[in-house]
Amino acid sequence: MVETAPSAATGDTPAGDLAAEQNGERLDAVVNLCKRRGFVFQSAEIYGGFRSTYDYGPVGALMLRNVKEAWWRAMVQLRPDVVGIDAAILSPPAVWEASGHLESFTDPLVVCRECGRRHREDQLEDSELCPECGSRGTLGEPRQFNLMFRTHAGPVVETGAEVYLRPETAQGMFVNFANVQRACRLRPPFGVAQIGKSFRNEITPGNFIFRTREFEQMELEFFVPPAEASGWFEYWCAERLGWYVGLGIPEDLLRLRPHGPDERSHYSDATSDVEFRYPWGWGELEGVANRTDYDLRRHAEHSGEKLEYFDAATGERYVPHVIEPAAGATRAMMAFLLAAYHTEEVRGETRTVLRLHHRLAPYQAAVLPLSRKEHLIERARQVLGTLAPHWMVDFDVTQSIGRRYRRQDELGTPYCVTVDFETLEDGAVTVRDRDSMAQDRLAIDDLVGYLHERLAR
Ligand code: GAP
């Protein structure tokens, strides 16, 4: 099959190229690719952009769905001990009073008297120095700034109508504990999972989609007998690290980091972060926390409802403890993109390729008619028709075949299916593998089976 660049890779820029990472080239390259190819756009860009808010474009929306789908598959579909819910985003102050977020979900905010910029005090390298304007001694006294977005329900803006946009999906699982446990007749250990939007009025959002004010979380609250909590904590730390590895992030870009006692959230007895090596250094990808019985006890106290488990067989009654693996879908997408981004020299040309796991790639295949001749396009559309019920498949008739391969490489599409003039004679197509660029010729009748074998893993 015609390809402007040849099929043998001669040089590769591995994911761990520290020099490139440190100077931010990798981040810039990924951000540029995201815009150019339609993964992520600055929100309201035509109005100058809305700071730290992003829209997911046609392929970004597909990839984000795939990240969430991969999580749901691992955490709900494949587990008989976990059920899923979809709770409301708006909630009354009582929920956040009980959870402790009204009181404790704060960051220490300092404002520079010289330039007016706001900073998180706990992120300053030098507590005297403004990192924005370089002035010394101009940072004011820290004050605790609550990160929750508050709004009003109904037409009258009054105190009684206050509602909050949830800053974590977790509370949806706690306030529904008794409903879910009874409806599904669950016995600890069992989990309740949820994926959805969360909102935090971050003082310093940034680094593209790493920290935004609106983002998506994927959280599991795993309810266990108190004596089993530390064992399950270890179990979930290992499981969650393994999930990222299984989806293609190299192990040397991941690590588990236990929190020190002064770092932990107000509800946590033990926390470990799954960290990723971002271009700016190690940072949180996901947190695994032992929340003890804090949340169920608090909600029981504040609501007056019994939130406990009664074992009719043994007569035992207890408040389950909770192990919580809490991941960000948008942050995970960023890590997957950064880890998948590769450039390599192919016969004097640079090829950029996203080596995304096929479950995460926006498209699993692309159908490319070799020319724009009507009868070829028609045949290619028939091929698309056989693949589309099984996978998300792109269809591209523009530009030379070599350029179309490059475009699919940048989208991370694992397989390109080319329909050429011989196809009209012999009913066969060429399938090109994204990573090796090797090509196989096979009958259209065998195509679904061929791809199923490779995309089911
Ligand atoms: N329920 C516990 C909880 O929310 P967290 O560590 O604050 O814990 C869990 O958040 C995950 O949510 C983080 O590890 C990160 O992946 C994601 N996350 C948190 N804040 C975020 C933000 N401002 N932007 C993007 N993702 C965020």
Short mmCIF file of C-alpha atoms and ligand atoms in Angstrom, two decimals:
data_model
loop_
_atom_site.label_atom_id
_atom_site.label_comp_id
_atom_site.label_asym_id
_atom_site.label_seq_id
_atom_site.Cartn_x
_atom_site.Cartn_y
_atom_site.Cartn_z
CA MET A 1 0.00 0.00 0.00
CA VAL A 2 1.20 3.52 -0.78
CA GLU A 3 2.64 5.33 2.21
CA THR A 4 4.79 8.43 1.79
CA ALA A 5 6.92 7.51 4.79
CA PRO A 6 8.22 3.94 4.90
CA SER A 7 7.33 1.19 7.32
CA ALA A 8 10.44 0.89 9.49
CA ALA A 9 10.92 3.06 12.54
CA THR A 10 14.54 4.02 13.06
CA GLY A 11 14.50 6.22 16.12
CA ASP A 12 12.17 6.81 19.02
CA THR A 13 11.71 9.44 21.70
CA PRO A 14 10.78 7.40 24.76
CA ALA A 15 8.21 8.67 27.23
CA GLY A 16 10.91 9.14 29.84
CA ASP A 17 12.99 11.71 27.93
CA LEU A 18 13.68 13.83 30.99
CA ALA A 19 15.28 16.80 29.27
CA ALA A 20 12.34 17.32 26.97
CA GLU A 21 9.93 16.81 29.81
CA GLN A 22 11.60 19.30 32.08
CA ASN A 23 11.51 22.15 29.61
CA GLY A 24 7.86 21.60 28.94
CA GLU A 25 8.22 20.61 25.29
CA ARG A 26 6.23 17.48 25.77
CA LEU A 27 3.39 19.34 27.46
CA ASP A 28 3.34 22.00 24.73
CA ALA A 29 3.38 19.33 22.03
CA VAL A 30 0.45 17.48 23.59
CA VAL A 31 -1.54 20.69 24.17
CA ASN A 32 -0.96 21.69 20.52
CA LEU A 33 -1.93 18.29 19.23
CA CYS A 34 -5.08 18.38 21.38
CA LYS A 35 -6.19 21.60 19.77
CA ARG A 36 -5.08 20.78 16.22
CA ARG A 37 -6.77 17.40 16.12
CA GLY A 38 -9.90 18.23 18.12
CA PHE A 39 -9.25 16.64 21.51
CA VAL A 40 -9.48 19.67 23.79
CA PHE A 41 -10.30 23.33 23.15
CA GLN A 42 -10.06 26.33 25.42
CA SER A 43 -13.62 27.05 26.52
CA ALA A 44 -15.27 30.16 25.02
CA GLU A 45 -12.14 30.72 22.94
CA ILE A 46 -13.86 33.13 20.55
CA TYR A 47 -14.43 35.41 23.56
CA GLY A 48 -10.81 35.23 24.60
CA GLY A 49 -11.19 31.99 26.56
CA PHE A 50 -12.56 31.30 30.03
CA ARG A 51 -9.56 30.67 32.23
CA SER A 52 -8.79 27.04 33.04
CA THR A 53 -12.01 25.77 31.52
CA TYR A 54 -11.92 23.36 28.62
CA ASP A 55 -14.27 21.83 26.09
CA TYR A 56 -13.71 18.33 24.77
CA GLY A 57 -13.85 18.26 20.98
CA PRO A 58 -15.03 15.43 18.71
CA VAL A 59 -12.13 13.05 19.41
CA GLY A 60 -11.56 14.27 22.98
CA ALA A 61 -15.18 13.51 23.86
CA LEU A 62 -14.70 10.00 22.45
CA MET A 63 -11.49 9.46 24.41
CA LEU A 64 -12.95 10.80 27.67
CA ARG A 65 -15.92 8.44 27.27
CA ASN A 66 -13.46 5.59 26.74
CA VAL A 67 -11.49 6.48 29.90
CA LYS A 68 -14.72 6.44 31.90
CA GLU A 69 -15.91 3.28 30.19
CA ALA A 70 -12.60 1.51 30.97
CA TRP A 71 -12.95 2.53 34.63
CA TRP A 72 -16.59 1.43 34.81
CA ARG A 73 -15.70 -1.88 33.18
CA ALA A 74 -12.93 -2.59 35.70
CA MET A 75 -14.72 -1.23 38.77
CA VAL A 76 -18.36 -2.21 38.16
CA GLN A 77 -18.90 -4.49 35.18
CA LEU A 78 -16.24 -7.05 36.11
CA ARG A 79 -16.97 -6.97 39.86
CA PRO A 80 -19.89 -8.76 41.46
CA ASP A 81 -19.21 -6.80 44.68
CA VAL A 82 -19.73 -3.29 43.22
CA VAL A 83 -22.85 -1.46 42.01
CA GLY A 84 -23.04 1.94 40.31
CA ILE A 85 -25.17 5.02 40.88
CA ASP A 86 -25.63 8.45 39.30
CA ALA A 87 -26.40 11.05 41.97
CA ALA A 88 -27.34 14.74 41.74
CA ILE A 89 -24.75 17.48 41.31
CA LEU A 90 -26.71 20.06 43.31
CA SER A 91 -27.08 19.40 47.00
CA PRO A 92 -28.30 21.23 50.10
CA PRO A 93 -25.90 22.68 52.72
CA ALA A 94 -26.88 19.93 55.18
CA VAL A 95 -24.87 17.39 53.15
CA TRP A 96 -21.74 19.53 53.26
CA GLU A 97 -22.24 20.48 56.86
CA ALA A 98 -22.26 16.78 57.76
CA SER A 99 -19.38 15.84 55.45
CA GLY A 100 -17.19 18.54 56.98
CA HIS A 101 -16.67 20.34 53.67
CA LEU A 102 -18.29 23.60 54.81
CA GLU A 103 -15.80 23.81 57.62
CA SER A 104 -12.69 22.10 56.28
CA PHE A 105 -12.67 22.04 52.48
CA THR A 106 -10.46 25.10 52.30
CA ASP A 107 -7.13 26.20 50.94
CA PRO A 108 -4.99 28.92 52.56
CA LEU A 109 -5.15 31.97 50.28
CA VAL A 110 -2.62 34.82 50.25
CA VAL A 111 -2.84 37.94 48.09
CA CYS A 112 0.16 39.97 46.94
CA ARG A 113 -0.25 43.67 47.82
CA GLU A 114 2.03 44.61 44.93
CA CYS A 115 0.48 42.78 41.94
CA GLY A 116 -2.83 41.61 43.39
CA ARG A 117 -2.26 37.95 42.40
CA ARG A 118 -3.73 35.24 44.63
CA HIS A 119 -1.66 32.23 45.64
CA ARG A 120 -2.11 29.08 47.68
CA GLU A 121 0.13 29.59 50.67
CA ASP A 122 0.91 25.86 50.93
CA GLN A 123 2.25 25.87 47.35
CA LEU A 124 4.70 28.74 47.78
CA GLU A 125 8.36 27.80 47.58
CA ASP A 126 9.30 30.88 49.64
CA SER A 127 6.55 32.12 51.99
CA GLU A 128 7.89 35.70 51.71
CA LEU A 129 8.20 35.91 47.93
CA CYS A 130 5.42 36.56 45.39
CA PRO A 131 6.04 34.05 42.55
CA GLU A 132 4.19 36.33 40.13
CA CYS A 133 5.95 39.70 40.48
CA GLY A 134 8.98 38.71 42.58
CA SER A 135 8.24 41.23 45.36
CA ARG A 136 9.38 40.25 48.83
CA GLY A 137 7.32 40.83 51.97
CA THR A 138 4.19 41.85 50.04
CA LEU A 139 2.12 38.73 50.65
CA GLY A 140 -0.75 39.35 53.08
CA GLU A 141 -1.98 37.17 55.93
CA PRO A 142 -3.35 33.79 54.80
CA ARG A 143 -7.10 33.30 55.03
CA GLN A 144 -8.98 30.05 54.59
CA PHE A 145 -10.84 30.01 51.30
CA ASN A 146 -13.65 27.47 50.83
CA LEU A 147 -13.42 25.73 47.46
CA MET A 148 -17.09 24.95 47.01
CA PHE A 149 -19.21 26.75 44.43
CA ARG A 150 -22.38 28.09 46.02
CA THR A 151 -25.51 29.11 44.20
CA HIS A 152 -29.24 29.48 44.85
CA ALA A 153 -32.14 27.25 43.93
CA GLY A 154 -35.40 28.89 42.87
CA PRO A 155 -36.26 32.46 41.94
CA VAL A 156 -35.48 34.12 45.27
CA VAL A 157 -31.89 34.64 46.38
CA GLU A 158 -32.16 34.05 50.10
CA THR A 159 -30.24 32.09 52.71
CA GLY A 160 -32.69 29.18 52.80
CA ALA A 161 -32.33 28.61 49.06
CA GLU A 162 -28.56 28.03 49.13
CA VAL A 163 -27.25 24.99 47.28
CA TYR A 164 -23.77 23.74 46.47
CA LEU A 165 -22.27 22.19 43.37
CA ARG A 166 -20.67 19.01 44.65
CA PRO A 167 -16.86 19.20 45.03
CA GLU A 168 -16.63 15.38 45.02
CA THR A 169 -18.98 12.63 43.86
CA ALA A 170 -18.29 10.63 47.04
CA GLN A 171 -21.06 12.13 49.17
CA GLY A 172 -23.67 10.80 46.72
CA MET A 173 -22.62 7.29 47.76
CA PHE A 174 -22.72 8.05 51.49
CA VAL A 175 -26.13 9.72 51.56
CA ASN A 176 -27.53 6.82 49.50
CA PHE A 177 -25.80 4.11 51.54
CA ALA A 178 -28.97 2.75 53.17
CA ASN A 179 -31.05 2.99 49.96
CA VAL A 180 -28.48 1.13 47.90
CA GLN A 181 -27.65 -1.46 50.55
CA ARG A 182 -31.32 -2.35 51.03
CA ALA A 183 -32.33 -2.17 47.36
CA CYS A 184 -29.51 -4.50 46.29
CA ARG A 185 -29.35 -6.55 49.53
CA LEU A 186 -25.61 -6.00 49.84
CA ARG A 187 -23.36 -7.34 52.55
CA PRO A 188 -19.95 -5.76 53.30
CA PRO A 189 -17.48 -5.85 51.71
CA PHE A 190 -19.27 -4.14 48.82
CA GLY A 191 -18.74 -1.00 46.79
CA VAL A 192 -20.80 1.80 45.29
CA ALA A 193 -19.26 3.56 42.31
CA GLN A 194 -20.04 6.74 40.44
CA ILE A 195 -18.67 8.82 37.57
CA GLY A 196 -19.62 12.45 37.19
CA LYS A 197 -18.79 16.13 37.25
CA SER A 198 -17.39 17.84 40.30
CA PHE A 199 -16.63 21.51 40.84
CA ARG A 200 -13.99 23.27 42.90
CA ASN A 201 -13.22 26.95 42.96
CA GLU A 202 -9.48 26.26 42.77
CA ILE A 203 -7.25 29.21 43.66
CA THR A 204 -4.57 28.13 41.24
CA PRO A 205 -5.99 25.99 38.45
CA GLY A 206 -3.57 25.19 35.67
CA ASN A 207 -1.34 22.89 33.68
CA PHE A 208 -3.95 22.37 31.00
CA ILE A 209 -6.61 19.87 32.15
CA PHE A 210 -4.61 18.75 35.21
CA ARG A 211 -6.37 21.11 37.61
CA THR A 212 -9.58 22.79 36.48
CA ARG A 213 -12.58 24.21 38.27
CA GLU A 214 -14.98 21.84 36.53
CA PHE A 215 -13.79 18.25 36.09
CA GLU A 216 -14.96 14.67 36.13
CA GLN A 217 -14.34 12.17 38.87
CA MET A 218 -14.56 8.38 39.00
CA GLU A 219 -14.98 7.30 42.61
CA LEU A 220 -15.61 4.08 44.46
CA GLU A 221 -16.71 3.91 48.08
CA PHE A 222 -15.92 0.39 49.26
CA PHE A 223 -17.74 -0.47 52.51
CA VAL A 224 -15.97 -3.07 54.64
CA PRO A 225 -16.14 -4.59 58.15
CA PRO A 226 -13.90 -2.35 60.34
CA ALA A 227 -11.36 -5.09 61.02
CA GLU A 228 -10.77 -5.58 57.28
CA ALA A 229 -10.12 -1.91 56.43
CA SER A 230 -6.33 -1.91 56.29
CA GLY A 231 -6.21 -5.06 54.14
CA TRP A 232 -8.65 -3.58 51.65
CA PHE A 233 -6.71 -0.32 51.63
CA GLU A 234 -3.59 -2.20 50.47
CA TYR A 235 -5.67 -4.16 47.97
CA TRP A 236 -7.14 -1.04 46.34
CA CYS A 237 -3.77 0.75 46.17
CA ALA A 238 -2.38 -2.17 44.16
CA GLU A 239 -5.50 -2.54 42.01
CA ARG A 240 -5.60 1.09 41.02
CA LEU A 241 -1.92 1.28 40.17
CA GLY A 242 -2.40 -1.85 38.04
CA TRP A 243 -5.34 -0.29 36.18
CA TYR A 244 -3.14 2.46 34.73
CA VAL A 245 -0.38 0.00 33.84
CA GLY A 246 -2.89 -2.30 32.14
CA LEU A 247 -4.03 0.63 30.00
CA GLY A 248 -0.55 1.33 28.76
CA ILE A 249 1.15 3.79 31.14
CA PRO A 250 4.75 2.57 31.60
CA GLU A 251 5.50 1.56 35.18
CA ASP A 252 8.41 3.99 35.46
CA LEU A 253 5.95 6.89 35.03
CA LEU A 254 3.84 5.73 37.99
CA ARG A 255 4.37 5.34 41.72
CA LEU A 256 2.44 5.03 44.96
CA ARG A 257 3.15 7.71 47.55
CA PRO A 258 1.77 7.45 51.09
CA HIS A 259 0.66 10.78 52.60
CA GLY A 260 2.26 12.08 55.75
CA PRO A 261 -0.13 12.69 58.71
CA ASP A 262 -0.18 16.49 58.13
CA GLU A 263 -1.14 16.04 54.46
CA ARG A 264 -4.26 13.96 54.89
CA SER A 265 -7.82 15.19 54.37
CA HIS A 266 -10.03 15.81 57.40
CA TYR A 267 -11.76 12.42 56.96
CA SER A 268 -8.75 10.23 56.25
CA ASP A 269 -6.90 7.72 58.43
CA ALA A 270 -4.48 6.72 55.67
CA THR A 271 -4.06 7.93 52.09
CA SER A 272 -1.77 6.96 49.26
CA ASP A 273 -1.64 8.78 45.98
CA VAL A 274 -1.13 7.05 42.68
CA GLU A 275 1.31 9.54 41.19
CA PHE A 276 2.25 10.14 37.56
CA ARG A 277 5.47 11.73 36.34
CA TYR A 278 4.06 14.82 34.59
CA PRO A 279 6.37 17.02 32.51
CA TRP A 280 6.71 19.27 35.59
CA GLY A 281 7.44 16.40 38.01
CA TRP A 282 5.61 13.81 40.09
CA GLY A 283 2.01 14.69 40.92
CA GLU A 284 -1.29 13.18 41.98
CA LEU A 285 -3.25 11.11 39.52
CA GLU A 286 -5.58 9.41 41.96
CA GLY A 287 -5.98 9.19 45.73
CA VAL A 288 -6.77 6.03 47.68
CA ALA A 289 -8.03 6.85 51.18
CA ASN A 290 -9.14 4.96 54.25
CA ARG A 291 -12.07 7.19 55.27
CA THR A 292 -12.87 4.99 58.29
CA ASP A 293 -16.51 5.34 59.42
CA TYR A 294 -16.23 9.14 59.37
CA ASP A 295 -18.77 9.84 56.63
CA LEU A 296 -21.47 7.35 57.62
CA ARG A 297 -21.24 8.42 61.27
CA ARG A 298 -21.43 12.10 60.42
CA HIS A 299 -24.42 11.64 58.11
CA ALA A 300 -26.13 9.43 60.69
CA GLU A 301 -25.60 12.10 63.38
CA HIS A 302 -26.78 14.95 61.17
CA SER A 303 -29.73 13.23 59.48
CA GLY A 304 -30.95 11.09 62.38
CA GLU A 305 -31.03 8.05 60.06
CA LYS A 306 -29.35 4.77 61.00
CA LEU A 307 -26.46 4.21 58.61
CA GLU A 308 -25.09 0.86 59.66
CA TYR A 309 -25.08 -2.77 58.64
CA PHE A 310 -27.02 -5.40 60.53
CA ASP A 311 -26.05 -8.98 59.89
CA ALA A 312 -29.19 -11.04 60.54
CA ALA A 313 -27.21 -14.30 60.50
CA THR A 314 -24.77 -13.30 63.28
CA GLY A 315 -26.80 -10.56 64.98
CA GLU A 316 -23.83 -8.26 64.50
CA ARG A 317 -24.43 -4.53 63.95
CA TYR A 318 -21.69 -2.11 62.87
CA VAL A 319 -20.90 1.02 60.88
CA PRO A 320 -18.82 -0.09 57.90
CA HIS A 321 -15.47 1.52 57.22
CA VAL A 322 -14.80 2.93 53.78
CA ILE A 323 -11.87 2.54 51.40
CA GLU A 324 -12.08 5.08 48.61
CA PRO A 325 -10.15 4.99 45.35
CA ALA A 326 -10.89 8.47 43.91
CA ALA A 327 -9.71 9.21 40.38
CA GLY A 328 -10.15 12.12 38.01
CA ALA A 329 -11.36 11.17 34.52
CA THR A 330 -10.06 14.35 32.92
CA ARG A 331 -6.76 14.13 34.79
CA ALA A 332 -6.38 10.47 33.82
CA MET A 333 -7.03 11.43 30.20
CA MET A 334 -4.17 13.91 30.42
CA ALA A 335 -1.80 11.27 31.82
CA PHE A 336 -2.81 8.77 29.13
CA LEU A 337 -2.16 11.40 26.44
CA LEU A 338 1.22 12.40 27.88
CA ALA A 339 2.35 8.79 28.21
CA ALA A 340 1.13 7.86 24.72
CA TYR A 341 2.75 10.77 22.90
CA HIS A 342 5.74 9.64 20.83
CA THR A 343 7.74 11.04 17.97
CA GLU A 344 10.03 8.99 15.80
CA GLU A 345 12.16 9.41 12.73
CA VAL A 346 10.91 7.47 9.75
CA ARG A 347 13.18 7.82 6.70
CA GLY A 348 14.06 11.40 7.44
CA GLU A 349 10.53 12.45 8.43
CA THR A 350 9.18 12.91 11.92
CA ARG A 351 6.16 10.78 12.68
CA THR A 352 4.03 11.75 15.68
CA VAL A 353 2.00 8.92 17.10
CA LEU A 354 -0.28 8.53 20.09
CA ARG A 355 0.34 4.97 21.27
CA LEU A 356 -2.95 4.85 23.14
CA HIS A 357 -4.36 1.58 24.37
CA HIS A 358 -7.04 0.55 21.88
CA ARG A 359 -9.74 0.80 24.56
CA LEU A 360 -8.87 4.47 25.07
CA ALA A 361 -8.21 5.55 21.47
CA PRO A 362 -11.00 7.78 20.09
CA TYR A 363 -11.34 5.52 17.03
CA GLN A 364 -10.43 1.86 16.95
CA ALA A 365 -10.16 1.91 13.17
CA ALA A 366 -10.32 4.24 10.17
CA VAL A 367 -11.51 3.39 6.69
CA LEU A 368 -9.56 5.16 3.97
CA PRO A 369 -10.49 4.88 0.27
CA LEU A 370 -7.29 5.25 -1.74
CA SER A 371 -8.78 7.81 -4.11
CA ARG A 372 -11.88 9.99 -4.29
CA LYS A 373 -13.32 8.02 -7.22
CA GLU A 374 -17.02 7.58 -6.57
CA HIS A 375 -17.12 3.77 -6.90
CA LEU A 376 -14.15 3.41 -4.52
CA ILE A 377 -15.78 5.66 -1.93
CA GLU A 378 -18.98 3.66 -2.25
CA ARG A 379 -17.13 0.38 -1.61
CA ALA A 380 -15.30 1.97 1.33
CA ARG A 381 -18.63 3.09 2.81
CA GLN A 382 -19.81 -0.52 2.70
CA VAL A 383 -16.68 -1.53 4.64
CA LEU A 384 -17.43 1.24 7.14
CA GLY A 385 -20.96 -0.14 7.43
CA THR A 386 -19.63 -3.57 8.47
CA LEU A 387 -17.27 -2.13 11.11
CA ALA A 388 -19.35 0.69 12.62
CA PRO A 389 -21.70 -1.56 14.64
CA HIS A 390 -18.65 -2.97 16.46
CA TRP A 391 -16.33 0.00 16.98
CA MET A 392 -15.98 3.74 16.61
CA VAL A 393 -14.60 4.06 13.08
CA ASP A 394 -13.38 7.18 11.29
CA PHE A 395 -13.85 7.68 7.54
CA ASP A 396 -11.44 9.97 5.72
CA VAL A 397 -11.26 10.75 2.01
CA THR A 398 -9.17 13.93 2.08
CA GLN A 399 -5.48 14.34 1.11
CA SER A 400 -2.90 11.72 0.19
CA ILE A 401 -2.98 8.32 1.84
CA GLY A 402 0.35 9.05 3.59
CA ARG A 403 -1.05 12.20 5.18
CA ARG A 404 -4.17 10.38 6.24
CA TYR A 405 -2.06 7.69 7.93
CA ARG A 406 -0.18 10.46 9.79
CA ARG A 407 -3.44 12.05 10.89
CA GLN A 408 -4.72 8.72 12.22
CA ASP A 409 -1.35 8.19 13.98
CA GLU A 410 -1.87 11.51 15.77
CA LEU A 411 -5.37 10.47 16.78
CA GLY A 412 -4.03 7.18 18.09
CA THR A 413 -6.15 5.01 15.75
CA PRO A 414 -4.80 1.45 16.09
CA TYR A 415 -5.84 0.21 12.62
CA CYS A 416 -6.27 1.86 9.21
CA VAL A 417 -8.22 -0.07 6.59
CA THR A 418 -7.42 1.01 3.05
CA VAL A 419 -9.78 0.30 0.18
CA ASP A 420 -7.98 0.42 -3.21
CA PHE A 421 -8.78 -0.38 -6.82
CA GLU A 422 -7.83 -4.03 -6.35
CA THR A 423 -10.47 -4.24 -3.62
CA LEU A 424 -13.08 -3.86 -6.33
CA GLU A 425 -11.65 -6.96 -8.03
CA ASP A 426 -10.63 -9.24 -5.16
CA GLY A 427 -12.76 -8.06 -2.20
CA ALA A 428 -9.63 -7.61 -0.04
CA VAL A 429 -8.35 -4.59 1.91
CA THR A 430 -5.05 -3.55 3.49
CA VAL A 431 -4.93 -3.19 7.27
CA ARG A 432 -2.12 -1.08 8.67
CA ASP A 433 -1.00 -1.35 12.29
CA ARG A 434 -0.41 2.04 13.96
CA ASP A 435 2.62 1.06 16.05
CA SER A 436 4.60 -1.24 13.75
CA MET A 437 3.20 0.27 10.50
CA ALA A 438 3.12 -3.33 9.23
CA GLN A 439 0.42 -4.08 6.70
CA ASP A 440 -1.76 -7.15 6.17
CA ARG A 441 -3.90 -7.87 3.14
CA LEU A 442 -7.11 -9.71 3.93
CA ALA A 443 -10.61 -10.41 2.68
CA ILE A 444 -13.31 -7.96 3.76
CA ASP A 445 -15.26 -10.98 5.01
CA ASP A 446 -12.46 -11.69 7.52
CA LEU A 447 -12.06 -8.09 8.66
CA VAL A 448 -14.41 -8.09 11.66
CA GLY A 449 -12.85 -11.30 13.02
CA TYR A 450 -9.31 -9.97 12.44
CA LEU A 451 -10.04 -6.76 14.35
CA HIS A 452 -12.02 -8.50 17.08
CA GLU A 453 -9.04 -10.69 17.81
CA ARG A 454 -6.79 -7.65 18.23
CA LEU A 455 -9.20 -5.23 19.91
CA ALA A 456 -10.71 -7.60 22.47
CA ARG A 457 -7.57 -7.79 24.61
N1 GAP B 1 -13.54 12.00 47.29
C1 GAP B 1 -12.16 12.23 47.50
C2 GAP B 1 -11.60 13.21 46.60
O1 GAP B 1 -12.33 13.92 45.92
P1 GAP B 1 -9.36 14.27 45.79
O2 GAP B 1 -7.95 13.76 45.94
O3 GAP B 1 -9.64 15.65 46.21
O4 GAP B 1 -10.25 13.23 46.59
C3 GAP B 1 -9.73 12.82 43.67
O5 GAP B 1 -9.79 14.08 44.29
C4 GAP B 1 -9.18 12.97 42.27
O6 GAP B 1 -9.98 13.89 41.53
C5 GAP B 1 -7.76 13.54 42.18
O7 GAP B 1 -6.80 12.54 42.38
C6 GAP B 1 -7.73 14.07 40.76
O8 GAP B 1 -7.51 13.02 39.84
C7 GAP B 1 -9.16 14.56 40.59
N2 GAP B 1 -9.22 16.02 40.84
C8 GAP B 1 -9.31 16.65 42.02
N3 GAP B 1 -9.35 17.98 41.86
C9 GAP B 1 -9.25 18.20 40.53
C10 GAP B 1 -9.23 19.38 39.71
N4 GAP B 1 -9.35 20.60 40.24
N5 GAP B 1 -9.11 19.23 38.38
C11 GAP B 1 -9.02 17.99 37.81
N6 GAP B 1 -9.05 16.86 38.53
C12 GAP B 1 -9.16 16.95 39.87
#
